[in-house]
Coordinates of N, CA and C in Angstrom, one line a residue:
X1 N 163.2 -64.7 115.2 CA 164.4 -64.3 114.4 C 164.9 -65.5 113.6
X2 N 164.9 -67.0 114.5 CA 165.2 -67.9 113.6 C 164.5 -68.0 111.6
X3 N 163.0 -68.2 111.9 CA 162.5 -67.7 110.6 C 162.4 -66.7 109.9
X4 N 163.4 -66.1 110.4 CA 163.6 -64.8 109.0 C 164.8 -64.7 108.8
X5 N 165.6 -65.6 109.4 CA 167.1 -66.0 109.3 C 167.1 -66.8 107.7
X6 N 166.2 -68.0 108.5 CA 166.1 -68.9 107.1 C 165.2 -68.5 106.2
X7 N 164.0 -67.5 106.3 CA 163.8 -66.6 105.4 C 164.8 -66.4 104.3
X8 N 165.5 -65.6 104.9 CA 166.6 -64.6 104.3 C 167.9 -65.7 103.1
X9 N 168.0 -66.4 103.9 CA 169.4 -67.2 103.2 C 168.6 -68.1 102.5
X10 N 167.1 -68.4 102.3 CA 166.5 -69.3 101.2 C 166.3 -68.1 100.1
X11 N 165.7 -67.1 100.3 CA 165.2 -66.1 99.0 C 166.3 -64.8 99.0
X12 N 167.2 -64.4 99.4 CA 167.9 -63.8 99.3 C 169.2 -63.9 99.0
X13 N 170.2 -63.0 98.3 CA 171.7 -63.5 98.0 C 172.3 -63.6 99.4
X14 N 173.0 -64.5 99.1 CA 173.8 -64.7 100.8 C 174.6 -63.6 101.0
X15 N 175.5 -63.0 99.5 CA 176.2 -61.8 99.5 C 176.0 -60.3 100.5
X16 N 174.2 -60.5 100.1 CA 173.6 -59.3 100.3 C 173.7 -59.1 102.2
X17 N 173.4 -60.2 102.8 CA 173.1 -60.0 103.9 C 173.9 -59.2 104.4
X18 N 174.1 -58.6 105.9 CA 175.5 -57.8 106.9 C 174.8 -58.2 108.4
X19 N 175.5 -58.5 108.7 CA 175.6 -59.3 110.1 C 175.5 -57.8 111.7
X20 N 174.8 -57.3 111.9 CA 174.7 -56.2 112.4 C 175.1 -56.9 114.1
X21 N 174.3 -58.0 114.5 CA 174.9 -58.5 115.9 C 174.1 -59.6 116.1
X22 N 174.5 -60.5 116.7 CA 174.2 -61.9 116.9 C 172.5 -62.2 116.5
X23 N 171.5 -60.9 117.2 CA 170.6 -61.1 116.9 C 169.8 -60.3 115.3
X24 N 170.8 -59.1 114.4 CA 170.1 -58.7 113.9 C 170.7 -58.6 112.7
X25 N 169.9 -58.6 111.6 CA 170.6 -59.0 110.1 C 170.6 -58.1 108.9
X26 N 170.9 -57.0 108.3 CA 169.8 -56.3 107.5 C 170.2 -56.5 106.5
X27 N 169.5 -56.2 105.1 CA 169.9 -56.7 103.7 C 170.2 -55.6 103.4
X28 N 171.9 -55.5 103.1 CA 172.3 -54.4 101.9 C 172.2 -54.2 100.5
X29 N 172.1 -55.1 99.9 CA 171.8 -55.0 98.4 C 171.3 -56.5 97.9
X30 N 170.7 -56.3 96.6 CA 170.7 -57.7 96.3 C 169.2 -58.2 96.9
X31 N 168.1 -57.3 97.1 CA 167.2 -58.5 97.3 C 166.5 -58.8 96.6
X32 N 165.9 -60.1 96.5 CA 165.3 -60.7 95.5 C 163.4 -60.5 95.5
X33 N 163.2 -60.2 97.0 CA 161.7 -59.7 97.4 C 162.0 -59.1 98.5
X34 N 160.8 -58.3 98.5 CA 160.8 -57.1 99.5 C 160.3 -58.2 101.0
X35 N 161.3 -58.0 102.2 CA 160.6 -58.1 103.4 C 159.9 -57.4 104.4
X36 N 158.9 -57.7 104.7 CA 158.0 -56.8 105.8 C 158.5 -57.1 107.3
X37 N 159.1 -58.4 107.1 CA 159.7 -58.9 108.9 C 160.5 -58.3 109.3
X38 N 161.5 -57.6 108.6 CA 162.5 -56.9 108.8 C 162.5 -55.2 108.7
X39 N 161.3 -54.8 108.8 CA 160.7 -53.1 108.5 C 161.0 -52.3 109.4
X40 N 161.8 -53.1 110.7 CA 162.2 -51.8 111.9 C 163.2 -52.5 111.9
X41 N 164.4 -52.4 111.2 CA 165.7 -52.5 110.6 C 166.4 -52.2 109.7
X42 N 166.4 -51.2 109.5 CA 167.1 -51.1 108.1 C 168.5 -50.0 108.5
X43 N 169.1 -49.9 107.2 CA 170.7 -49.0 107.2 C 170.8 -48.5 106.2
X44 N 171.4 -47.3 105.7 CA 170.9 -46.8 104.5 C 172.8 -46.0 104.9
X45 N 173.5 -46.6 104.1 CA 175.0 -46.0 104.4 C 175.2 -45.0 102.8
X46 N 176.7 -44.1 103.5 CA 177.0 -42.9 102.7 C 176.5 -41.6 102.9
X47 N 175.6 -41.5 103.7 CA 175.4 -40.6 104.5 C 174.5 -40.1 105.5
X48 N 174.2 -38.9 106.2 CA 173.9 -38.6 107.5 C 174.6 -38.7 108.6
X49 N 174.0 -38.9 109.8 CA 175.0 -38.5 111.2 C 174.1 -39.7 112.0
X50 N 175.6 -40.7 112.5 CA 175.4 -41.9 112.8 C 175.4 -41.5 114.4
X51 N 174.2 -41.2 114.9 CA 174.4 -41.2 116.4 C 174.0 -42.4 117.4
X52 N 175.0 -42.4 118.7 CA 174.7 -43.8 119.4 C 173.3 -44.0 119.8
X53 N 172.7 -45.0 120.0 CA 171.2 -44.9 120.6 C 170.9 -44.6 121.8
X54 N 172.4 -44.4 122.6 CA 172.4 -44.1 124.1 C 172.3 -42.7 124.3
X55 N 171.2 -42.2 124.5 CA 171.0 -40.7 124.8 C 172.4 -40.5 125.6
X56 N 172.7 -40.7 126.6 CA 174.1 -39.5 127.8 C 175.1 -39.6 126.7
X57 N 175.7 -40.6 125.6 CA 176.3 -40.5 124.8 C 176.3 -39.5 123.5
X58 N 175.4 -39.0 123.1 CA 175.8 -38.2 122.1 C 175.8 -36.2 122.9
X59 N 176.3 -35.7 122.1 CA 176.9 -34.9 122.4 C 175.9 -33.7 122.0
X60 N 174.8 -33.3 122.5 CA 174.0 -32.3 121.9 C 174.4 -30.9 121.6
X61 N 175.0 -30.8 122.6 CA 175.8 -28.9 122.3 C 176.1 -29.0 121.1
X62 N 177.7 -30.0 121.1 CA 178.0 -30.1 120.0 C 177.4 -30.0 118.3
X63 N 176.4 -31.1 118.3 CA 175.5 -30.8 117.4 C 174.7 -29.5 117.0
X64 N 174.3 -28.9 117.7 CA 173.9 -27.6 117.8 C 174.5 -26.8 117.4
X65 N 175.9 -26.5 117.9 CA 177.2 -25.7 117.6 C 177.2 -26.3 115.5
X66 N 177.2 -27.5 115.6 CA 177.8 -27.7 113.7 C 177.1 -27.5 113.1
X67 N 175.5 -28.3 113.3 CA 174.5 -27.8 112.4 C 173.3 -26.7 112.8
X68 N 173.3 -26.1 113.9 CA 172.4 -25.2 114.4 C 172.4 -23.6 114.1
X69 N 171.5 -22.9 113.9 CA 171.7 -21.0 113.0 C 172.6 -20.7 113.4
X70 N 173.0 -19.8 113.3 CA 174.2 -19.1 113.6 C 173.5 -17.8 114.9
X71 N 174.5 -17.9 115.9 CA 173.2 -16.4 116.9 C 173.5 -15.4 116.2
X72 N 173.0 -14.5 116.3 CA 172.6 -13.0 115.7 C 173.7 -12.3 116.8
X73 N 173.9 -11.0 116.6 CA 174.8 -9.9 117.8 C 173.7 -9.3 118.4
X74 N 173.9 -8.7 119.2 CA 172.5 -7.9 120.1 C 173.0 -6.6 119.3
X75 N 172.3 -5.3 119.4 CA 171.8 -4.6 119.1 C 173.0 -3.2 119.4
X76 N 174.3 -4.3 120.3 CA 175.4 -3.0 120.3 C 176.6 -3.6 119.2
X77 N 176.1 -5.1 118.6 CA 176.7 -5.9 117.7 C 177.9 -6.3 118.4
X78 N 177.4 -6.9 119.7 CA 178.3 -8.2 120.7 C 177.4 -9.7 120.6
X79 N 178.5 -10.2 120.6 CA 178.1 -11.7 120.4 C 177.8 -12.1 122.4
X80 N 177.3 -12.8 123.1 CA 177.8 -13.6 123.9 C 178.1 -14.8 123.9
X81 N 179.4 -15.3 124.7 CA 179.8 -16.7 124.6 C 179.8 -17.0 125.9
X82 N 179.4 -18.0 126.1 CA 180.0 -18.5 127.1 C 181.1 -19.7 127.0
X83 N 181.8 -19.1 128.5 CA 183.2 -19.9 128.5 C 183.0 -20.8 129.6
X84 N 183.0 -22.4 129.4 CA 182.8 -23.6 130.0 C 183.9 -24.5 130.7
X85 N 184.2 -24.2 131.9 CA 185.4 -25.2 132.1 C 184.8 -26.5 132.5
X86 N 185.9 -27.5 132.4 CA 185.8 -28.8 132.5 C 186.6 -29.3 133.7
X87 N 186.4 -29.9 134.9 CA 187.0 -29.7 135.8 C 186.3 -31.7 136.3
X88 N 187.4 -32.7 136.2 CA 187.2 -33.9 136.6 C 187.9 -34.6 137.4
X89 N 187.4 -35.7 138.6 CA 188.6 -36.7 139.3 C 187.5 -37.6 139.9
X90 N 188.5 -38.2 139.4 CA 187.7 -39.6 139.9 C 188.1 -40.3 141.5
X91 N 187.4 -40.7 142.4 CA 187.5 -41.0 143.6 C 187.0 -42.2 144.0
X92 N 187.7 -42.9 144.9 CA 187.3 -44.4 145.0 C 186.6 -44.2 146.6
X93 N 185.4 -44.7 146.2 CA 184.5 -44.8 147.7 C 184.5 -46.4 148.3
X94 N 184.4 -46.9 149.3 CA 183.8 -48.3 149.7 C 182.0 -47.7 150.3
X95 N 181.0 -49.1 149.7 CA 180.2 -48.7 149.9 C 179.3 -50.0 149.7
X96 N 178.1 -50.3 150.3 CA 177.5 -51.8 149.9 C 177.0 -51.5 148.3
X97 N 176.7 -50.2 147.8 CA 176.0 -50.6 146.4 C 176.3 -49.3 146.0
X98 N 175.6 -48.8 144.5 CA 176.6 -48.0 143.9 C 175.8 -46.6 144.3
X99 N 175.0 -46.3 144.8 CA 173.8 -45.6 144.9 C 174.4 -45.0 146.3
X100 N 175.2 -45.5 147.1 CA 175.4 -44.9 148.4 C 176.8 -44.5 147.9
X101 N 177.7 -45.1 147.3 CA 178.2 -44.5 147.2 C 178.3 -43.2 146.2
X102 N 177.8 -43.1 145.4 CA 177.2 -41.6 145.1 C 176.6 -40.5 145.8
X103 N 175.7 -41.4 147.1 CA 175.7 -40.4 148.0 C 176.3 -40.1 148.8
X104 N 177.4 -40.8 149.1 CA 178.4 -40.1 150.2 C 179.6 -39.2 149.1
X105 N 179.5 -39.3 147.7 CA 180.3 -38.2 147.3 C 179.8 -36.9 147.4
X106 N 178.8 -37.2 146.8 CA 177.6 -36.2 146.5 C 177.6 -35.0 147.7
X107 N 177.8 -35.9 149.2 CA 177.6 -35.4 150.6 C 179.0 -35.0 150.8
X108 N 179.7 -35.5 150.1 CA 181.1 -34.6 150.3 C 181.3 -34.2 149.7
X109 N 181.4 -33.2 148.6 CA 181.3 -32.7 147.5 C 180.8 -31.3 147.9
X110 N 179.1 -31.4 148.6 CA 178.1 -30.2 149.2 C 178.7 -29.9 150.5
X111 N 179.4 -30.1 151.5 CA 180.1 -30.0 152.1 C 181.8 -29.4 152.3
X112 N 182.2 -29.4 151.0 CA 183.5 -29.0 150.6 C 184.6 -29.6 151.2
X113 N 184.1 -31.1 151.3 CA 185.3 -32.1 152.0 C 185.9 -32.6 150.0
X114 N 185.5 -32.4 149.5 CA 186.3 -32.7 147.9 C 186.2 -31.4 147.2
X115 N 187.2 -30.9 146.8 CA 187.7 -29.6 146.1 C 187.9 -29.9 144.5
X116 N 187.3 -29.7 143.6 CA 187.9 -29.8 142.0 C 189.0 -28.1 142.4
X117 N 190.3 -28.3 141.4 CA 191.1 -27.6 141.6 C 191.6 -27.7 140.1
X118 N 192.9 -27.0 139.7 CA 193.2 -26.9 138.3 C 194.0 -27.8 138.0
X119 N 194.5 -28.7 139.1 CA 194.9 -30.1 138.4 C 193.7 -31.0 137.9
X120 N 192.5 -30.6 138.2 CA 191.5 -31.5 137.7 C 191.0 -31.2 136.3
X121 N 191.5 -29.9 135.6 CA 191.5 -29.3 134.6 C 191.3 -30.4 133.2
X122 N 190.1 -30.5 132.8 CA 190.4 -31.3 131.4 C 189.8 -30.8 130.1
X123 N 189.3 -30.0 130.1 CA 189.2 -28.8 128.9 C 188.5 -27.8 129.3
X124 N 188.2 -27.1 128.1 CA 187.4 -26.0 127.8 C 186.4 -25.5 126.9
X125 N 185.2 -25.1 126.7 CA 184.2 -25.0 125.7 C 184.2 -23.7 125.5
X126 N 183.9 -23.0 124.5 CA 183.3 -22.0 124.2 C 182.5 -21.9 123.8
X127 N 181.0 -21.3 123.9 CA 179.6 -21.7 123.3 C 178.8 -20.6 123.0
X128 N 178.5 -20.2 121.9 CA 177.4 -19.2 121.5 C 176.5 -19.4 122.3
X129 N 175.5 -17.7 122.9 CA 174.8 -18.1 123.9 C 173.9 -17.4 122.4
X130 N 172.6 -18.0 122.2 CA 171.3 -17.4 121.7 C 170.9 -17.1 122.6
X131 N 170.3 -15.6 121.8 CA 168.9 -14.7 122.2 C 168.3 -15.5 123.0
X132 N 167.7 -14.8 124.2 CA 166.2 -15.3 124.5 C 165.1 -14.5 123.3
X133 N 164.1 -15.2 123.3 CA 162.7 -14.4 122.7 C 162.2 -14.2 123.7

């Protein structure tokens, strides 16, 4: 990374560079020759849909729901939706590591020693269901 650091600030405008994080640098405008060291980096801003690279973080329904067909009605021209409650609480366990303690919720939980109830209430979805084929 060092040599394409000093790559960059010998043949490139210093303007151009953007500082993406300690280790990664990408050239926004302004370059003076094309680089090949930097070919699995790049950013192309103004448009598209900037998703995290953390799969559990992005929101797939959601996406589906904005940019996905639209369902069709069945054949008596009813839609179905489903309706999704959201029901959360957080609980403090003691435990030697984080793995048991998940299993002893988990074991209370299947057991019905922890109840979600409508103070645990934190939203609600509505979701086109598509057709099966």
């Amino acid at each position: 990374m060092e040599d394409f650091i000093e790559y960059a600030l010998d043949y490139l405008d210093f303007d151009s560079l953007v500082s993406l994080s300690e280790d990664a640098l990408a050239v926004a405008r302004g370059e003076k020759e094309f680089v090949n060291d930097c070919g699995d980096v790049c950013i192309e801003w103004g448009h598209g849909i900037y998703l995290s690279n953390v799969p559990s973080e992005i929101d797939f329904a959601e996406l589906r729901r904005e940019y996905g067909k639209e369902p069709e009605p069945n054949e008596r021209g009813e839609y179905d939706i489903e309706i999704r409650e959201v029901l959360s609480r957080t609980e403090s366990v003691k435990a030697g590591y984080l793995g048991e303690a998940i299993d002893e919720l988990m074991d209370k939980y299947r057991k019905g020693e922890i109840i979600l109830d409508a103070d645990d209430f934190k939203g609600v979805d509505y979701i086109p269901v598509e057709k099966k084929r």
